[in-house]
Amino acid sequence: MEIWINPACSKCRAAIGVLDAEGAGYTVRRYLQDVPSQDEIRAVLERLGLEPWDITRTQEPAAKELGLADWPRDDTARDRWIAALAAHPRLIQRPIITADDGTALVARTEDAVREALSRGR
């Protein structure tokens, strides 16, 4: 499994703590430095079963600068949202865990982290 984190994020640190406590094997991706491509974002969205606006941190300064609140949330704007996430990775909700069964979760709670763990067992 892989976990996308921002080390400054308390939710990310908590998720890592749960993974470590459970002895889980995982790879850390510091997505602000190792920025996911648009294709990687599309793949994670497919695994999540979500749309790009569902994993966008709309209160970030970059979101306000881009005017994301006014962007359509439909298929016509999907690629535009994905491009924005790739260009401004701070907009990506965190942490995201890609589970061993091919799914993914936005793991902002301990329960979500444990759900990701159960999907790999």
mmCIF file of C-alpha atoms in Angstrom:
data_model
loop_
_atom_site.group_PDB
_atom_site.id
_atom_site.type_symbol
_atom_site.label_atom_id
_atom_site.label_comp_id
_atom_site.label_asym_id
_atom_site.label_seq_id
_atom_site.Cartn_x
_atom_site.Cartn_y
_atom_site.Cartn_z
ATOM 1 C CA MET A 1 0.000 0.000 0.000
ATOM 2 C CA GLU A 2 1.041 3.583 -0.517
ATOM 3 C CA ILE A 3 0.104 6.631 1.531
ATOM 4 C CA TRP A 4 0.201 10.155 0.116
ATOM 5 C CA ILE A 5 1.140 12.544 2.893
ATOM 6 C CA ASN A 6 2.193 16.023 3.829
ATOM 7 C CA PRO A 7 4.474 15.522 6.867
ATOM 8 C CA ALA A 8 3.219 18.827 8.345
ATOM 9 C CA CYS A 9 -0.346 17.454 8.476
ATOM 10 C CA SER A 10 -1.509 16.055 11.817
ATOM 11 C CA LYS A 11 -3.994 13.689 10.103
ATOM 12 C CA CYS A 12 -1.141 12.287 7.997
ATOM 13 C CA ARG A 13 1.067 11.775 11.031
ATOM 14 C CA ALA A 14 -1.810 10.066 12.852
ATOM 15 C CA ALA A 15 -2.403 7.735 9.876
ATOM 16 C CA ILE A 16 1.298 6.802 9.791
ATOM 17 C CA GLY A 17 1.095 6.132 13.530
ATOM 18 C CA VAL A 18 -1.763 3.674 13.041
ATOM 19 C CA LEU A 19 0.016 1.943 10.157
ATOM 20 C CA ASP A 20 3.199 1.648 12.212
ATOM 21 C CA ALA A 21 1.334 0.389 15.294
ATOM 22 C CA GLU A 22 -0.269 -2.315 13.144
ATOM 23 C CA GLY A 23 3.068 -3.281 11.568
ATOM 24 C CA ALA A 24 1.722 -2.539 8.098
ATOM 25 C CA GLY A 25 3.976 -2.537 5.074
ATOM 26 C CA TYR A 26 3.584 0.700 3.153
ATOM 27 C CA THR A 27 5.381 3.253 1.023
ATOM 28 C CA VAL A 28 5.248 6.958 1.839
ATOM 29 C CA ARG A 29 4.750 9.437 -0.971
ATOM 30 C CA ARG A 30 5.337 13.037 0.016
ATOM 31 C CA TYR A 31 3.088 14.313 -2.699
ATOM 32 C CA LEU A 32 4.126 17.965 -2.351
ATOM 33 C CA GLN A 33 7.656 16.998 -3.414
ATOM 34 C CA ASP A 34 6.812 13.938 -5.558
ATOM 35 C CA VAL A 35 3.859 15.552 -7.309
ATOM 36 C CA PRO A 36 1.424 13.112 -8.904
ATOM 37 C CA SER A 37 0.849 13.473 -12.627
ATOM 38 C CA GLN A 38 -2.593 14.020 -14.059
ATOM 39 C CA ASP A 39 -2.695 10.336 -15.030
ATOM 40 C CA GLU A 40 -1.776 9.292 -11.470
ATOM 41 C CA ILE A 41 -4.526 11.532 -10.098
ATOM 42 C CA ARG A 42 -7.012 9.998 -12.534
ATOM 43 C CA ALA A 43 -5.961 6.499 -11.423
ATOM 44 C CA VAL A 44 -6.348 7.369 -7.731
ATOM 45 C CA LEU A 45 -9.732 8.957 -8.384
ATOM 46 C CA GLU A 46 -10.851 5.766 -10.096
ATOM 47 C CA ARG A 47 -9.640 3.709 -7.124
ATOM 48 C CA LEU A 48 -11.398 6.105 -4.733
ATOM 49 C CA GLY A 49 -14.605 6.129 -6.764
ATOM 50 C CA LEU A 50 -14.614 9.931 -6.450
ATOM 51 C CA GLU A 51 -14.439 13.000 -8.644
ATOM 52 C CA PRO A 52 -11.576 15.523 -8.469
ATOM 53 C CA TRP A 53 -13.701 18.126 -6.690
ATOM 54 C CA ASP A 54 -14.403 15.521 -3.985
ATOM 55 C CA ILE A 55 -10.708 15.434 -2.989
ATOM 56 C CA THR A 56 -9.990 19.143 -3.414
ATOM 57 C CA ARG A 57 -9.124 21.277 -0.404
ATOM 58 C CA THR A 58 -11.264 24.237 -1.398
ATOM 59 C CA GLN A 59 -10.191 26.444 1.520
ATOM 60 C CA GLU A 60 -6.532 26.542 0.417
ATOM 61 C CA PRO A 61 -5.272 29.907 -0.867
ATOM 62 C CA ALA A 62 -4.587 28.386 -4.308
ATOM 63 C CA ALA A 63 -8.236 27.298 -4.537
ATOM 64 C CA LYS A 64 -9.380 30.820 -3.852
ATOM 65 C CA GLU A 65 -6.869 32.261 -6.352
ATOM 66 C CA LEU A 66 -8.109 29.854 -9.030
ATOM 67 C CA GLY A 67 -11.745 30.593 -8.207
ATOM 68 C CA LEU A 68 -12.549 26.897 -7.743
ATOM 69 C CA ALA A 69 -15.795 27.722 -5.957
ATOM 70 C CA ASP A 70 -17.142 28.907 -9.322
ATOM 71 C CA TRP A 71 -15.922 25.968 -11.416
ATOM 72 C CA PRO A 72 -18.539 23.532 -12.676
ATOM 73 C CA ARG A 73 -18.553 20.130 -11.021
ATOM 74 C CA ASP A 74 -19.366 17.969 -13.995
ATOM 75 C CA ASP A 75 -17.714 15.945 -16.766
ATOM 76 C CA THR A 76 -17.043 19.046 -18.853
ATOM 77 C CA ALA A 77 -14.739 20.443 -16.154
ATOM 78 C CA ARG A 78 -13.239 17.174 -14.832
ATOM 79 C CA ASP A 79 -9.932 17.527 -16.720
ATOM 80 C CA ARG A 80 -9.621 21.152 -15.616
ATOM 81 C CA TRP A 81 -9.963 20.074 -11.956
ATOM 82 C CA ILE A 82 -7.395 17.294 -12.413
ATOM 83 C CA ALA A 83 -4.959 19.726 -14.051
ATOM 84 C CA ALA A 84 -5.390 22.097 -11.103
ATOM 85 C CA LEU A 85 -4.643 19.304 -8.606
ATOM 86 C CA ALA A 86 -1.494 18.344 -10.512
ATOM 87 C CA ALA A 87 -0.349 21.971 -10.786
ATOM 88 C CA HIS A 88 -1.210 22.781 -7.153
ATOM 89 C CA PRO A 89 -0.753 19.571 -5.110
ATOM 90 C CA ARG A 90 -1.588 21.375 -1.844
ATOM 91 C CA LEU A 91 -5.171 21.209 -3.086
ATOM 92 C CA ILE A 92 -5.205 17.392 -2.794
ATOM 93 C CA GLN A 93 -6.992 16.082 0.284
ATOM 94 C CA ARG A 94 -4.741 14.056 2.543
ATOM 95 C CA PRO A 95 -3.794 11.451 3.488
ATOM 96 C CA ILE A 96 -4.775 9.115 0.670
ATOM 97 C CA ILE A 97 -4.042 5.421 1.086
ATOM 98 C CA THR A 98 -4.018 3.105 -1.900
ATOM 99 C CA ALA A 99 -5.042 -0.263 -0.457
ATOM 100 C CA ASP A 100 -3.667 -3.625 -1.523
ATOM 101 C CA ASP A 101 -7.021 -4.705 -3.002
ATOM 102 C CA GLY A 102 -6.863 -1.976 -5.690
ATOM 103 C CA THR A 103 -9.097 0.527 -3.906
ATOM 104 C CA ALA A 104 -8.111 3.745 -2.163
ATOM 105 C CA LEU A 105 -9.364 5.801 0.764
ATOM 106 C CA VAL A 106 -9.050 9.347 1.991
ATOM 107 C CA ALA A 107 -7.820 8.291 5.427
ATOM 108 C CA ARG A 108 -8.541 11.303 7.630
ATOM 109 C CA THR A 109 -9.753 9.158 10.538
ATOM 110 C CA GLU A 110 -8.330 6.167 12.381
ATOM 111 C CA ASP A 111 -11.326 4.124 11.214
ATOM 112 C CA ALA A 112 -10.519 4.914 7.572
ATOM 113 C CA VAL A 113 -6.887 3.847 8.077
ATOM 114 C CA ARG A 114 -8.060 0.595 9.642
ATOM 115 C CA GLU A 115 -10.455 0.087 6.720
ATOM 116 C CA ALA A 116 -7.505 0.423 4.312
ATOM 117 C CA LEU A 117 -5.587 -2.122 6.380
ATOM 118 C CA SER A 118 -8.491 -4.579 6.296
ATOM 119 C CA ARG A 119 -8.686 -4.325 2.511
ATOM 120 C CA GLY A 120 -5.188 -5.735 2.224
ATOM 121 C CA ARG A 121 -5.689 -8.712 4.479
#
